Coordinates of C-alpha atoms and ligand atoms in Angstrom, one line a residue:
M129 CA -1.0 11.1 -18.8
T130 CA -3.6 10.0 -16.3
F131 CA -5.4 11.8 -13.5
G132 CA -7.0 8.8 -11.9
P133 CA -5.7 6.9 -8.9
N134 CA -3.4 4.0 -9.3
T135 CA -3.9 0.7 -7.4
T136 CA -2.0 1.9 -4.3
E137 CA -4.1 5.0 -4.1
R138 CA -7.3 3.1 -4.6
I139 CA -6.4 0.9 -1.7
A140 CA -5.8 3.9 0.5
R141 CA -9.3 5.1 -0.5
A142 CA -10.8 1.7 0.1
R143 CA -9.4 1.8 3.7
A144 CA -11.0 5.1 4.3
D145 CA -14.3 3.9 2.8
L146 CA -14.4 0.8 5.0
R147 CA -13.8 2.9 8.1
M148 CA -16.9 5.0 7.2
G149 CA -19.0 1.9 6.4
V150 CA -19.0 2.5 2.6
P151 CA -18.7 -0.7 0.5
V152 CA -15.7 -1.4 -1.7
V153 CA -15.8 -3.3 -4.9
L154 CA -13.2 -6.0 -5.9
Q155 CA -12.4 -6.2 -9.6
G156 CA -13.1 -10.0 -9.6
G157 CA -16.8 -9.3 -9.0
Y158 CA -17.4 -8.8 -5.2
V159 CA -18.6 -6.2 -2.8
I160 CA -17.0 -5.9 0.5
L161 CA -18.3 -4.3 3.7
A162 CA -16.5 -4.1 7.0
V163 CA -18.4 -5.7 9.8
E164 CA -17.4 -3.1 12.4
T165 CA -19.0 -0.3 10.4
L166 CA -22.0 -2.2 9.0
D167 CA -25.5 -0.7 9.4
Q168 CA -29.0 -2.0 8.8
D169 CA -29.4 -0.1 5.5
R170 CA -26.2 -1.3 3.9
L171 CA -26.8 -4.9 5.1
A172 CA -30.3 -4.8 3.4
A173 CA -28.8 -3.4 0.3
V174 CA -26.0 -5.9 0.1
R175 CA -28.4 -8.8 0.7
S176 CA -30.2 -8.0 -2.5
L177 CA -27.0 -8.9 -4.4
G178 CA -27.2 -12.6 -3.6
D179 CA -25.6 -15.1 -1.2
L180 CA -23.5 -13.4 1.4
A181 CA -20.5 -14.8 3.2
L182 CA -19.0 -13.5 6.4
A183 CA -15.3 -13.8 6.4
I184 CA -13.4 -14.1 9.7
T185 CA -9.8 -15.1 10.5
A186 CA -8.8 -18.6 11.5
R187 CA -8.0 -17.1 15.0
R188 CA -11.6 -15.9 15.4
A189 CA -13.0 -19.1 13.9
A190 CA -11.1 -21.2 16.5
T191 CA -12.7 -19.3 19.3
L192 CA -16.2 -19.8 17.8
K193 CA -15.3 -23.5 17.0
I194 CA -15.9 -23.0 13.3
A195 CA -13.7 -25.1 10.9
A196 CA -11.4 -22.8 8.8
Y197 CA -11.3 -24.7 5.5
D198 CA -9.4 -21.9 3.9
G199 CA -6.4 -22.2 6.3
D200 CA -6.0 -18.6 7.5
L201 CA -9.7 -17.7 7.4
A202 CA -13.2 -19.1 7.4
R203 CA -16.2 -18.1 5.2
V204 CA -19.5 -18.4 7.1
P205 CA -22.7 -18.2 5.0
L206 CA -25.0 -15.6 6.3
P207 CA -28.4 -16.9 7.6
A208 CA -31.4 -15.3 6.0
D209 CA -32.6 -13.8 9.3
A210 CA -29.2 -12.5 10.5
D211 CA -29.3 -8.9 11.5
V212 CA -26.5 -6.4 12.2
R213 CA -26.3 -7.5 15.8
W214 CA -25.8 -11.1 14.8
V215 CA -23.1 -10.3 12.3
R216 CA -21.3 -8.0 14.8
A217 CA -21.4 -10.7 17.5
I218 CA -19.5 -13.1 15.2
A219 CA -16.7 -10.6 14.6
D220 CA -16.6 -8.9 18.0
P221 CA -15.8 -11.1 21.0
A222 CA -17.1 -8.5 23.5
D223 CA -20.1 -10.6 24.3
D224 CA -18.7 -14.1 23.8
L225 CA -19.1 -15.0 27.5
T226 CA -22.5 -13.5 28.0
M227 CA -24.1 -14.9 24.8
P228 CA -21.9 -17.8 23.7
M229 CA -24.3 -19.6 21.5
K230 CA -24.0 -18.2 18.0
G231 CA -24.5 -21.4 16.1
P232 CA -24.9 -23.7 14.5
L233 CA -22.2 -22.3 12.3
Y234 CA -20.1 -23.9 9.6
G235 CA -17.4 -22.8 7.2
L236 CA -17.8 -23.0 3.4
R237 CA -15.5 -25.5 1.7
E238 CA -16.3 -24.8 -2.0
G239 CA -15.5 -21.6 -3.8
D240 CA -12.7 -19.0 -3.8
A241 CA -11.4 -17.4 -0.6
L242 CA -9.3 -14.8 -2.4
P243 CA -11.7 -11.9 -2.2
H244 CA -12.4 -12.7 1.5
R245 CA -8.7 -12.8 2.2
A246 CA -8.3 -9.4 0.4
G247 CA -11.2 -8.0 2.4
I248 CA -9.8 -9.1 5.8
A249 CA -6.4 -7.6 4.8
L250 CA -8.1 -4.3 4.0
A251 CA -10.1 -4.3 7.3
K252 CA -6.8 -5.0 9.2
S253 CA -5.0 -2.2 7.4
A254 CA -8.0 0.1 8.2
R255 CA -7.4 -0.9 11.9
L256 CA -11.0 -2.3 12.1
L257 CA -12.1 -5.7 13.5
P258 CA -10.7 -8.2 11.0
S259 CA -14.0 -9.4 9.5
V260 CA -15.9 -8.5 6.3
L261 CA -19.1 -9.4 4.5
V262 CA -18.6 -10.5 0.9
A263 CA -21.3 -10.5 -1.8
P264 CA -21.0 -11.3 -5.5
V265 CA -21.7 -8.7 -8.1
A266 CA -22.1 -9.5 -11.8
D267 CA -20.3 -6.6 -13.4
A268 CA -17.9 -5.1 -10.9
S269 CA -16.8 -2.1 -13.0
S270 CA -20.2 -0.8 -13.9
F271 CA -21.5 -1.5 -10.4
A272 CA -18.7 0.6 -8.9
V273 CA -19.3 3.4 -11.4
E274 CA -23.1 3.4 -10.9
N275 CA -22.8 3.5 -7.1
G276 CA -19.7 5.8 -6.9
L277 CA -17.7 3.1 -5.1
T278 CA -14.0 2.5 -5.0
I279 CA -12.8 -0.5 -7.0
V280 CA -9.6 -2.4 -6.3
P281 CA -8.0 -5.5 -7.8
E282 CA -8.4 -8.2 -5.2
Y283 CA -4.8 -9.4 -5.2
A284 CA -3.8 -5.9 -4.5
A285 CA -4.8 -5.8 -0.8
L286 CA -2.6 -8.8 -0.4
T287 CA 0.6 -7.3 -1.8
T288 CA 3.5 -8.0 0.4
E289 CA 5.6 -5.2 -1.0
L290 CA 6.6 -2.5 1.4
S291 CA 5.5 0.9 0.4
P292 CA 8.3 3.5 -0.2
I293 CA 8.7 5.7 2.9
D294 CA 10.0 9.2 2.3
P295 CA 11.6 11.7 4.7
V296 CA 9.3 14.8 4.9
I297 CA 11.1 17.3 7.3
F298 CA 13.2 17.4 10.4
A299 CA 13.9 20.1 13.0
R300 CA 15.7 20.6 16.2
V301 CA 13.7 19.7 19.3
P302 CA 15.6 19.9 22.6
I303 CA 14.2 17.4 25.0
E304 CA 14.6 16.5 28.7
A305 CA 17.0 13.6 27.7
S306 CA 19.2 15.8 25.5
E307 CA 19.3 19.3 24.2
A308 CA 20.7 18.0 21.0
G309 CA 17.5 16.3 19.8
R310 CA 16.1 16.3 16.3
L311 CA 12.7 15.0 15.2
H312 CA 12.4 13.6 11.7
I313 CA 9.0 12.8 10.0
F314 CA 8.7 9.9 7.6
R315 CA 5.6 9.4 5.3
P316 CA 4.7 6.2 3.5
E317 CA 3.6 6.7 -0.1
D318 CA 0.6 4.3 0.3
G319 CA -1.4 6.7 2.6
G320 CA -0.4 4.8 5.7
E321 CA 0.5 6.3 9.1
E322 CA 3.5 8.6 9.4
H323 CA 6.4 7.4 11.6
Y324 CA 8.9 9.5 13.5
A325 CA 12.6 9.3 14.3
V326 CA 14.2 11.1 17.3
E327 CA 17.9 11.5 16.6
I328 CA 20.1 12.4 19.6
G329 CA 23.4 14.1 19.0
N330 CA 25.2 13.3 15.7
P331 CA 25.5 9.5 15.7
S332 CA 28.2 8.2 13.3
R333 CA 26.8 6.3 10.3
D334 CA 30.0 4.1 10.2
E335 CA 29.5 2.3 13.5
P336 CA 26.6 0.7 15.3
V337 CA 24.2 3.3 16.6
L338 CA 22.4 2.9 20.0
A339 CA 18.9 2.5 18.7
R340 CA 15.3 1.7 19.8
L341 CA 12.3 0.7 17.7
H342 CA 9.4 1.9 19.9
S343 CA 5.9 1.0 18.9
A344 CA 3.3 3.7 19.7
C345 CA 1.4 3.2 23.0
F346 CA -0.9 6.1 23.6
T347 CA -1.9 4.7 27.0
G348 CA 1.6 4.0 28.2
D349 CA 3.6 6.8 26.5
V350 CA 1.1 9.6 27.0
L351 CA -1.2 8.7 29.8
G352 CA 1.4 6.8 31.9
S353 CA -0.7 3.7 32.0
L354 CA 0.5 1.1 34.5
K355 CA -0.8 -1.8 32.4
C356 CA 2.4 -2.0 30.3
D357 CA 6.0 -0.9 30.5
C358 CA 6.0 1.4 27.4
G359 CA 6.2 4.8 29.0
P360 CA 9.2 4.0 31.2
Q361 CA 10.9 2.2 28.3
L362 CA 10.4 5.2 26.1
R363 CA 11.9 7.6 28.6
A364 CA 14.7 5.2 29.7
A365 CA 15.8 4.7 26.1
L366 CA 15.9 8.4 25.4
G367 CA 17.7 8.9 28.7
Q368 CA 20.4 6.3 27.7
M369 CA 20.9 8.0 24.4
G370 CA 21.2 11.4 26.1
A371 CA 23.8 10.0 28.5
N372 CA 25.6 8.3 25.6
G373 CA 25.6 11.5 23.6
A374 CA 24.1 9.9 20.5
G375 CA 21.3 7.5 19.5
V376 CA 18.2 7.1 17.4
L377 CA 14.7 6.2 18.6
L378 CA 12.1 5.3 16.0
Y379 CA 8.6 6.1 17.1
L380 CA 6.5 3.7 14.9
N381 CA 2.8 4.3 14.7
Q382 CA 2.0 0.7 15.1
E383 CA -0.3 1.1 18.1
G384 CA -1.3 -2.0 20.0
R385 CA 1.3 -4.2 18.2
G386 CA -0.2 -3.1 14.9
I387 CA -4.0 -3.5 15.6
G388 CA -4.8 0.1 16.4
L389 CA -5.9 1.8 19.5
A390 CA -9.6 0.9 19.2
N391 CA -8.8 -2.8 18.9
K392 CA -6.2 -2.5 21.7
M393 CA -9.0 -1.2 23.9
R394 CA -11.2 -4.2 22.9
A395 CA -8.2 -6.4 23.9
Y396 CA -8.0 -4.6 27.2
S397 CA -11.7 -5.1 27.8
L398 CA -11.2 -8.8 27.2
Q399 CA -8.2 -8.8 29.6
D400 CA -10.7 -7.4 32.2
Q401 CA -12.7 -10.6 31.5
G402 CA -9.7 -12.7 32.4
F403 CA -7.9 -13.3 29.1
D404 CA -4.2 -12.6 28.8
T405 CA -2.7 -10.2 26.2
V406 CA -2.1 -13.0 23.6
E407 CA -5.5 -14.7 24.1
A408 CA -7.2 -11.3 23.8
N409 CA -5.6 -10.7 20.4
H410 CA -6.5 -14.2 19.2
R411 CA -10.2 -13.9 20.3
L412 CA -10.4 -10.6 18.3
G413 CA -9.1 -12.5 15.3
F414 CA -5.5 -11.1 15.3
E415 CA -2.1 -12.7 15.6
D416 CA -0.2 -11.8 18.8
D417 CA 1.9 -9.3 16.9
E418 CA 0.7 -7.7 13.7
R419 CA 3.6 -5.2 13.3
D420 CA 5.5 -4.9 10.1
F421 CA 9.2 -4.5 11.2
R422 CA 10.3 -3.8 7.6
I423 CA 9.1 -0.2 8.2
G424 CA 11.6 0.4 11.1
A425 CA 14.5 -1.2 9.1
E426 CA 13.7 0.9 6.0
I427 CA 13.6 4.2 8.1
L428 CA 17.0 3.3 9.6
R429 CA 18.4 2.7 6.2
K430 CA 16.9 6.0 4.9
M431 CA 18.8 7.7 7.7
G432 CA 22.0 6.1 6.7
F433 CA 22.2 3.5 9.5
R434 CA 23.3 0.0 8.7
S435 CA 24.0 -1.5 12.1
V436 CA 22.6 -1.0 15.6
R437 CA 23.0 -1.7 19.3
L438 CA 19.3 -2.4 19.8
L439 CA 17.5 -1.5 23.1
T440 CA 14.9 -4.2 23.5
N441 CA 13.9 -7.3 25.5
N442 CA 12.3 -8.8 22.4
P443 CA 14.5 -11.3 20.5
N444 CA 12.0 -11.3 17.6
K445 CA 12.8 -7.6 17.0
V446 CA 16.4 -8.5 16.8
A447 CA 15.7 -11.3 14.3
R448 CA 13.4 -9.1 12.2
M449 CA 16.0 -6.3 11.9
Q450 CA 18.6 -8.9 10.7
D451 CA 16.1 -10.3 8.2
H452 CA 15.6 -6.9 6.8
G453 CA 19.2 -6.0 6.4
I454 CA 20.1 -4.1 9.6
A455 CA 22.9 -5.7 11.5
V456 CA 22.3 -6.0 15.3
T457 CA 25.8 -6.0 16.9
E458 CA 24.4 -6.1 20.4
R459 CA 21.0 -6.4 22.2
V460 CA 20.9 -3.9 25.0
P461 CA 18.3 -4.9 27.6
L462 CA 15.7 -2.3 28.6
K463 CA 14.1 -3.5 31.9
V464 CA 12.2 -0.7 33.5
G465 CA 8.7 0.0 34.6
E466 CA 7.5 -3.2 36.2
N467 CA 4.7 -2.7 38.7
R468 CA 1.9 -4.7 40.3
H469 CA -0.5 -3.9 37.4
N470 CA 1.8 -5.1 34.6
H471 CA 3.5 -8.0 36.3
H472 CA 1.2 -10.5 34.6
Y473 CA 1.4 -8.8 31.2
L474 CA 5.2 -8.9 31.3
A475 CA 5.2 -12.6 32.5
T476 CA 2.9 -13.5 29.6
K477 CA 5.2 -11.7 27.1
A478 CA 8.1 -13.8 28.5
S479 CA 6.3 -17.1 28.5
K480 CA 4.3 -16.8 25.2
S481 CA 6.1 -14.3 23.1
G482 CA 9.7 -15.1 24.0
H483 CA 10.6 -11.8 25.7
L484 CA 13.6 -11.9 27.9
L485 CA 12.9 -11.1 31.5
Ligands
LIG860 N1 -2.6 -5.7 21.3 C1 -2.0 -5.3 22.5 N2 -1.0 -4.4 22.4 C2 -0.4 -4.0 23.5 C3 -0.8 -4.4 24.8 N3 -0.1 -3.8 25.7 C4 0.8 -3.0 25.0 N4 0.6 -3.1 23.7 C5 1.3 -2.6 22.6 O1 2.5 -3.3 22.5 C6 3.5 -2.5 21.8 C7 4.8 -2.6 22.7 O2 5.8 -2.1 21.8 P1 7.3 -2.2 22.2 O3 7.6 -1.9 23.6 O4 8.0 -1.4 21.1 O5 7.7 -3.7 21.8 P2 7.9 -5.0 22.6 O6 7.6 -6.1 21.6 O7 7.2 -5.0 23.9 O8 9.5 -5.2 22.8 P3 10.5 -4.3 23.7 O9 11.4 -3.7 22.7 O10 11.2 -5.3 24.5 O11 9.8 -3.3 24.4 C8 2.9 -1.1 21.7 O12 2.5 -0.9 20.4 C9 1.7 -1.1 22.7 O13 0.7 -0.3 22.3 C10 -1.9 -5.4 24.8 O14 -2.3 -5.8 25.9 N5 -2.5 -5.8 23.7
LIG861 ZN1 2.2 0.1 26.3

C-alpha cells in the first residue's frame, strides 16, 4: 500500500507548479522552470546550479532564425548577463517587431534534448508559453526532497497514452434548442480539464448519431465575438439536433485549438500586428492545431456511440475520428456566422488548414 502520488499524479502537480513559477525536478537530473512564470529570484537561484539552457520549439526557433538541431526544438545556452526580460523576449513574440534583435543566438548541438522536450510538453499541458529553462542538478531525488519540489521521470511528460476519462454525473437541462436536453460531465484521471456532452433526445446507439465536436471558445461561445464563427456554429449545431429530435454535442475544453485562452489572446494580439491565425500560433511556438481528438472519440465511445454524422467543415476532424475508431458515415457542413471581422480568418482556415468553405 502506498500513499504517495504515482507518475500521472506527479505530472498533474508539476503542471500546477509550473503555472505558479515553482521549479520541477526531472528524475534524470534536471531542474525545469517555465519561462512565462519565471521571476528574478528563481532565475538567480537556478543560475547557481550550472549551465542553463533555454528550450524553445522549432516553430519559435524558426521565427528567431535559430537552428533547431534537435528537430522539434532548440536549446539556446543562456548568456551570463541575461535577465528575466531577455529570457521572456525569446519565448514571447509580443515584442518581436519592436525589438527584433535578440542575438546573436545559436542552438546547442551536443547533449541530450530529452529533458528539454519533456519540459516543453509540460509547459504546453499547463497552457503556458511553450518554453522552459533547464539546469542540471547532481542528485535529483535529494534536491527535490530538500527543496520540497515535485519530481517526475522525464519520459513521463512525453507519454502518448490517453488518460482514462470517466463519466461523473449527468442531469436534465432543457435548452432553447430542445427541452429534451441532458448535460453529461466527463473527467480525465490525469487531472486535465473536464469535458462536457450535451445529449439531445434519446439518440439510438445502433445507428449514426448527428454529432458535433465543439472546441471551447470563450470569446465566440460566451461573448459573441465576431472574430470567429464558433458561437453561431454552437447554436446552429444544437438547433439542428433539436429539429432532428436527437443528437450529441461534445463541448471539449480545448480552448484556442488546445493552447489555452491566455495563449489565444497572445495570438489575437499578434493578429492585430498583421499575422494570420496560423502564423500567430507558429510565432508563439505552437503548431496550428494542438488539440487531441482522441478525447472526443473516447467520450463518444463511453456514451455508447460508434458512428456519427459529423457536423463540421474540417476534414481533419473527420479523419481523426476515423483514426480513433469512430465511423463517420457523413460530414454535415456547418456554414454559419461569417461576417466582415472573421472573413479573413475563415479564408485562412480554408487555404492553410484545409477547411471546406
Ligand atoms: N489559436 C487560435 N485558436 C482560435 C482562433 N480562433 C478561434 N480559435 C479556436 O479554434 C477552435 C475552433 O473549434 P471548432 O469550431 O470546434 O473547430 P474547427 O477546427 O474550426 O472545425 P469546425 O468543426 O469546422 O468548426 C476553438 O477552440 C477556438 O477557441 C485563433 O485565432 N487562434
Ligand atoms: Zn471561436
